[in-house]
XYZ file of C-alpha atoms in Angstrom:
428
model
C -26.884 -21.236 -23.570
C -28.239 -24.593 -24.696
C -26.509 -26.353 -21.812
C -28.097 -23.904 -19.342
C -31.540 -24.480 -20.834
C -31.061 -28.257 -20.657
C -29.902 -28.041 -17.031
C -32.311 -25.456 -15.592
C -35.064 -24.989 -18.174
C -36.047 -21.867 -20.064
C -37.642 -20.152 -17.041
C -34.641 -20.302 -14.694
C -32.213 -19.629 -17.533
C -34.098 -16.458 -18.465
C -34.117 -15.419 -14.798
C -30.341 -15.955 -14.481
C -29.633 -13.992 -17.664
C -31.992 -11.177 -16.611
C -30.381 -10.858 -13.157
C -26.895 -10.872 -14.704
C -27.938 -8.163 -17.183
C -29.408 -6.015 -14.380
C -26.235 -6.505 -12.352
C -24.007 -5.417 -15.236
C -26.136 -2.395 -16.196
C -26.984 -1.078 -12.713
C -23.736 -1.793 -10.865
C -21.130 -1.469 -13.632
C -22.243 0.399 -16.749
C -24.352 3.202 -15.207
C -21.830 4.105 -12.438
C -18.976 4.113 -14.957
C -20.929 6.299 -17.379
C -21.741 8.717 -14.568
C -18.093 8.824 -13.497
C -16.908 9.461 -17.059
C -19.479 12.219 -17.496
C -18.370 13.929 -14.285
C -14.684 13.479 -15.122
C -15.050 15.424 -18.368
C -17.465 18.027 -16.975
C -15.615 21.115 -15.829
C -17.417 23.395 -13.400
C -16.525 26.992 -14.095
C -17.418 28.718 -10.873
C -16.479 32.080 -12.332
C -14.688 35.027 -10.783
C -14.312 34.910 -7.021
C -15.532 31.308 -6.704
C -12.838 30.045 -9.096
C -10.169 31.944 -7.180
C -11.447 30.495 -3.910
C -11.321 26.950 -5.297
C -7.702 27.477 -6.361
C -6.782 28.859 -2.938
C -8.445 25.892 -1.233
C -6.435 23.432 -3.363
C -3.193 25.233 -2.566
C -4.040 25.277 1.144
C -4.664 21.516 1.092
C -1.277 20.990 -0.590
C 0.404 23.160 2.075
C -1.235 21.100 4.829
C -0.018 17.913 3.136
C 3.562 19.221 3.017
C 3.398 20.298 6.670
C 2.030 16.902 7.746
C 4.874 15.171 5.903
C 7.470 17.314 7.669
C 5.790 16.860 11.066
C 5.932 13.085 10.665
C 9.660 13.304 9.922
C 10.253 15.525 12.958
C 8.211 13.242 15.216
C 10.220 10.222 14.097
C 13.480 12.097 14.704
C 12.294 13.203 18.130
C 11.291 9.685 19.174
C 14.649 8.319 18.041
C 16.499 10.922 20.124
C 14.316 10.298 23.172
C 14.846 6.550 22.859
C 18.600 7.107 22.570
C 18.617 9.295 25.680
C 16.679 6.786 27.765
C 18.908 3.861 26.753
C 22.274 5.636 27.138
C 22.559 5.238 30.978
C 21.592 1.556 30.667
C 24.516 0.572 28.462
C 25.757 -2.145 30.832
C 22.348 -3.751 31.373
C 21.629 -3.714 27.665
C 24.925 -5.391 26.905
C 24.194 -8.026 29.518
C 21.000 -8.898 27.719
C 22.599 -8.890 24.275
C 25.269 -11.594 23.916
C 26.619 -9.887 20.799
C 27.273 -6.508 22.430
C 30.908 -5.446 23.014
C 31.378 -3.946 26.495
C 32.877 -0.495 26.693
C 36.097 0.026 28.691
C 35.592 1.499 32.170
C 37.505 4.676 31.347
C 35.691 5.279 28.021
C 32.979 7.928 28.264
C 32.493 8.451 24.591
C 30.431 5.303 23.962
C 30.773 2.823 21.172
C 29.904 3.387 17.577
C 27.758 0.798 15.744
C 30.809 -1.264 14.815
C 31.975 -1.784 18.399
C 35.088 0.427 18.277
C 35.440 3.388 20.651
C 34.609 6.652 18.955
C 37.157 9.405 19.619
C 35.673 12.874 19.229
C 37.791 15.790 18.170
C 38.548 18.526 20.634
C 36.022 20.880 19.135
C 33.310 18.203 18.648
C 30.315 18.948 20.899
C 27.655 17.181 18.918
C 27.761 14.010 20.990
C 26.441 12.049 18.020
C 27.992 9.112 16.215
C 28.127 9.130 12.396
C 24.570 7.740 12.273
C 23.024 10.363 14.523
C 22.706 8.284 17.704
C 23.579 10.067 20.962
C 26.704 8.891 22.746
C 26.517 7.858 26.382
C 27.149 10.509 29.006
C 26.496 13.462 26.718
C 22.833 14.540 27.010
C 23.293 18.260 26.474
C 23.647 17.765 22.725
C 20.500 15.627 22.736
C 18.543 18.260 24.654
C 19.745 20.896 22.227
C 18.704 18.697 19.334
C 15.278 18.144 20.874
C 14.964 21.851 21.453
C 15.837 22.521 17.833
C 13.240 20.004 16.668
C 10.567 21.496 18.903
C 11.529 24.975 17.740
C 10.960 23.888 14.148
C 7.819 21.946 15.040
C 6.002 24.760 16.867
C 5.615 27.159 13.915
C 4.627 24.254 11.658
C 1.810 23.274 14.029
C 0.709 26.882 14.293
C 0.784 27.271 10.520
C -1.185 24.031 10.096
C -3.877 25.252 12.474
C -4.120 28.544 10.620
C -4.360 26.751 7.265
C -7.100 24.411 8.484
C -9.101 27.333 9.853
C -8.539 29.197 6.582
C -9.692 26.178 4.555
C -12.918 25.968 6.564
C -13.572 29.686 6.008
C -12.731 29.510 2.292
C -14.964 26.479 1.749
C -17.891 28.197 3.458
C -17.304 31.323 1.376
C -16.992 29.274 -1.810
C -20.271 27.496 -1.114
C -22.143 30.744 -0.520
C -20.595 32.339 -3.626
C -21.440 29.311 -5.776
C -25.019 29.262 -4.496
C -25.324 32.917 -5.380
C -23.932 32.892 -8.916
C -24.506 29.251 -9.895
C -22.207 27.021 -11.946
C -21.251 27.211 -15.600
C -20.508 23.635 -16.685
C -18.862 22.531 -19.913
C -17.120 19.430 -21.257
C -13.368 19.827 -20.949
C -10.106 18.099 -20.012
C -9.372 20.650 -17.294
C -10.188 18.226 -14.473
C -7.216 16.173 -15.684
C -4.839 18.958 -16.713
C -5.384 20.837 -13.438
C -3.975 17.922 -11.402
C -1.325 19.386 -9.106
C 2.276 18.198 -9.203
C 1.918 16.689 -5.717
C -1.103 14.638 -6.755
C 0.645 13.518 -9.951
C 3.668 12.343 -7.955
C 1.362 10.401 -5.621
C -0.366 8.883 -8.667
C 2.933 7.618 -10.127
C 4.098 6.403 -6.720
C 0.863 4.448 -6.227
C 1.392 2.610 -9.521
C 4.885 1.637 -8.342
C 3.557 0.623 -4.917
C 0.890 -1.605 -6.503
C 3.564 -3.233 -8.693
C 5.663 -3.935 -5.582
C 2.673 -5.542 -3.844
C 1.991 -7.675 -6.937
C 5.610 -8.873 -7.169
C 5.746 -9.665 -3.444
C 2.442 -11.544 -3.640
C 3.723 -13.645 -6.546
C 7.008 -14.393 -4.764
C 5.081 -15.636 -1.729
C 2.189 -17.392 -3.488
C 3.952 -19.288 -6.261
C 5.790 -21.729 -3.938
C 2.588 -22.238 -1.930
C 0.480 -22.858 -5.048
C 3.091 -25.260 -6.441
C 3.327 -27.196 -3.171
C -0.462 -27.536 -2.940
C -0.767 -28.577 -6.603
C 1.950 -31.237 -6.247
C 0.386 -32.748 -3.118
C -1.027 -36.218 -3.765
C -2.299 -36.882 -0.223
C -5.934 -35.716 -0.112
C -5.930 -35.188 3.656
C -2.826 -33.014 3.433
C -4.382 -31.108 0.534
C -7.536 -30.471 2.568
C -5.480 -29.172 5.512
C -3.484 -26.843 3.251
C -6.674 -25.496 1.676
C -8.279 -24.918 5.057
C -5.123 -23.152 6.241
C -5.458 -20.761 3.318
C -9.201 -20.207 3.593
C -9.944 -20.056 7.336
C -8.271 -16.628 7.972
C -10.446 -15.130 5.227
C -13.627 -16.043 7.082
C -12.796 -13.010 9.248
C -13.808 -9.535 8.117
C -11.108 -7.729 6.127
C -11.021 -4.759 8.522
C -10.444 -7.076 11.481
C -7.533 -8.687 9.641
C -6.088 -5.248 8.912
C -6.373 -4.157 12.548
C -4.817 -7.414 13.712
C -1.765 -6.589 11.592
C -1.690 -3.096 13.087
C -1.546 -4.677 16.559
C 1.361 -6.816 15.378
C 3.371 -4.019 13.732
C 2.774 -1.091 16.096
C 5.635 0.156 18.269
C 4.034 -1.435 21.318
C 2.790 -4.387 19.285
C 3.341 -8.122 19.245
C 6.447 -8.092 17.003
C 8.319 -5.593 19.179
C 7.187 -7.590 22.218
C 8.838 -10.677 20.728
C 12.054 -8.739 20.047
C 11.954 -7.487 23.639
C 11.517 -11.053 24.895
C 14.590 -12.103 22.897
C 16.607 -9.251 24.420
C 17.147 -7.453 21.123
C 15.335 -4.303 22.301
C 14.158 -2.918 25.635
C 10.579 -1.695 25.374
C 10.562 -0.336 28.936
C 13.386 2.005 27.938
C 11.356 3.312 25.004
C 13.050 1.201 22.351
C 11.123 -0.341 19.522
C 10.856 -0.294 15.747
C 8.172 1.813 14.088
C 7.185 -0.824 11.537
C 3.963 0.985 10.572
C 5.847 4.171 9.676
C 6.674 3.001 6.161
C 5.062 1.581 3.060
C 6.689 -1.748 3.897
C 3.974 -2.314 6.500
C 1.301 -1.385 3.948
C 2.819 -3.813 1.434
C 2.855 -6.605 4.031
C -0.786 -6.135 4.988
C -1.884 -5.856 1.349
C -0.071 -9.053 0.376
C -1.812 -10.830 3.235
C -5.191 -9.285 2.388
C -5.062 -10.230 -1.302
C -3.024 -13.437 -1.176
C -5.945 -15.651 -2.230
C -6.397 -13.655 -5.436
C -2.872 -14.637 -6.433
C -2.524 -18.146 -5.048
C -5.697 -19.759 -6.413
C -5.305 -18.737 -10.090
C -1.732 -20.047 -10.016
C -2.823 -23.234 -8.243
C -5.614 -23.851 -10.767
C -3.206 -23.727 -13.706
C -0.324 -25.625 -12.079
C -2.766 -28.334 -10.991
C -3.570 -29.058 -14.648
C 0.095 -29.658 -15.490
C 0.952 -33.241 -16.404
C 3.243 -34.374 -13.583
C 5.022 -36.709 -16.019
C 6.618 -33.649 -17.647
C 8.306 -32.774 -14.358
C 9.488 -36.377 -13.908
C 10.829 -36.422 -17.472
C 12.717 -33.176 -16.892
C 14.263 -34.638 -13.722
C 15.260 -37.805 -15.550
C 16.970 -35.687 -18.212
C 19.056 -33.988 -15.507
C 17.294 -30.635 -15.331
C 17.841 -28.658 -12.132
C 14.943 -27.527 -9.950
C 15.326 -23.956 -11.184
C 15.330 -25.084 -14.837
C 12.237 -27.255 -14.293
C 10.310 -24.296 -12.970
C 11.623 -21.928 -15.650
C 11.097 -24.221 -18.661
C 8.148 -26.408 -17.587
C 6.034 -25.070 -14.702
C 6.091 -21.309 -15.264
C 5.223 -21.444 -18.994
C 2.259 -23.660 -18.190
C 1.176 -21.381 -15.308
C 1.295 -18.151 -17.332
C -2.501 -17.668 -17.544
C -2.863 -18.128 -13.783
C 0.018 -15.764 -13.055
C -1.512 -13.170 -15.383
C -4.922 -13.403 -13.675
C -3.362 -13.239 -10.205
C -1.200 -10.260 -11.139
C -4.156 -8.382 -12.649
C -6.410 -8.939 -9.650
C -3.733 -8.172 -7.072
C -2.568 -5.030 -8.872
C -6.062 -3.599 -9.297
C -7.070 -4.335 -5.701
C -3.826 -2.805 -4.387
C -3.986 0.325 -6.541
C -7.582 1.007 -5.503
C -7.352 0.019 -1.840
C -8.413 2.690 0.654
C -8.780 0.655 3.861
C -5.188 -0.594 4.156
C -3.207 2.643 3.539
C -5.700 4.636 5.617
C -5.630 2.296 8.624
C -2.023 1.046 8.690
C 0.303 3.732 10.046
C -2.143 6.534 9.320
C -0.145 9.673 8.516
C 3.186 7.889 8.986
C 3.823 6.836 5.375
C 3.443 8.514 1.969
C -0.128 8.875 0.714
C -1.653 6.513 -1.829
C -3.701 7.882 -4.719
C -6.862 6.248 -3.359
C -6.548 8.503 -0.297
C -6.245 11.563 -2.550
C -9.389 10.495 -4.435
C -11.241 10.053 -1.147
C -10.280 13.566 -0.059
C -11.327 15.001 -3.430
C -14.796 13.517 -2.990
C -15.475 13.915 0.717
C -13.213 16.699 1.987
C -12.625 19.075 -0.911
C -16.204 18.441 -2.201
C -14.816 18.321 -5.741
C -16.679 15.338 -7.154
C -15.838 16.118 -10.761
C -12.114 16.218 -10.101
C -12.441 13.125 -7.906
C -14.141 11.369 -10.839
C -11.301 12.484 -13.124
C -8.721 11.105 -10.680
C -10.674 7.829 -10.456
C -10.829 7.569 -14.246
C -7.082 8.199 -14.493
C -6.457 5.341 -12.044
C -8.840 3.098 -13.986
C -7.022 3.843 -17.248
C -3.691 3.035 -15.563
C -5.113 -0.319 -14.422
C -6.395 -1.097 -17.930
C -2.960 -0.289 -19.369
C -1.427 -2.646 -16.808
C -3.853 -5.404 -17.838
C -2.937 -5.020 -21.517
C 0.777 -4.872 -20.689
C 0.429 -7.943 -18.480
C -1.287 -9.877 -21.264
C 1.471 -8.851 -23.687
C 4.266 -9.882 -21.303
C 2.769 -13.314 -20.599
C 1.617 -13.754 -24.204
C -1.914 -14.664 -23.115
C -5.283 -13.665 -24.556
C -8.746 -13.226 -23.128
C -9.552 -16.900 -23.758
C -6.441 -18.040 -21.911
C -7.336 -15.877 -18.912
C -10.974 -17.045 -18.997
C -9.816 -20.666 -18.615
């Protein structure tokens, strides 16, 4: 305080403190208090309205299960279609791929993935190898498989349409019933205890996903932070810093969509594989990179890499380089130097980076919603969004948000315990 007054005077210091206090109260304390109040406020809609709310929740869960199954069927269908389109082009594909083993001229069964001719039994009409790929020359089994998929898909689509129409009707009826009888509110834990099993599974999965993103970010950022911290050439250091910072001058959504263009089935990465002759995009081949959480992890690591790399760099940069030289002179290996010298010194930076990356990943809505939308398991942030803006259940959405916040706080405390750091160490 005294240093601020000496630097800026009493007037500016008072202004800075007042603005900081307003910021904390208006943007942090009041919203959190409102969220906590809503989370513990249970709205008893009474009678028919309560029954309608329960039916709406169950209908949403049914739609979620149907969407999950439809995604699986669509992926299976695309794989079969791609296999059918590439089967007649076996020779051309092998010409492009120097590692392919050509099939004998009298072999009509195709090759299995290990390059040995597959010999079907007399009663085998499936036409599929052990991994489900169609064998060349046998398209009847594929058409039957596609027909079976479409036969399973049609009632699911019809059921989904009926459920969505039913949800719209139930929500309109619930609103009119609630307006007529009003709401009976009381403080309770029901908003937490009424969490469905599906939502609870998504909650646990999101915590695991955020941990995976944090570990991947550390694995990528630690070598970068160490290399930058050990650089003695100022020009090289400036170039490395600019290389890290320049991409983040672009809006986050634009960076997310650029990754979507890279990872989509018709995207840049598949185009590169096609150029190398590994796949044939004209024949419908291509990897569905966005159809898994791996794509979400990749984009999140890229989006939040600065929050991991700079805390680690700041701590490693303060390490006395003579300690590393002494360890080398004593015969320590590179791995032992990092394990016994660098990592212990960098613990506060690693803790800060892990905390920031985990919390940003667990609460992210833009990345899981935009990358492979509907093609990977839901994240809990998406469930919270739907609670607020689709199910119009703000109290339960607040309860879900509070549960995620508590999980993040537990992670922070656990992180501090693992790295044996305190608040003062992190503040440095």
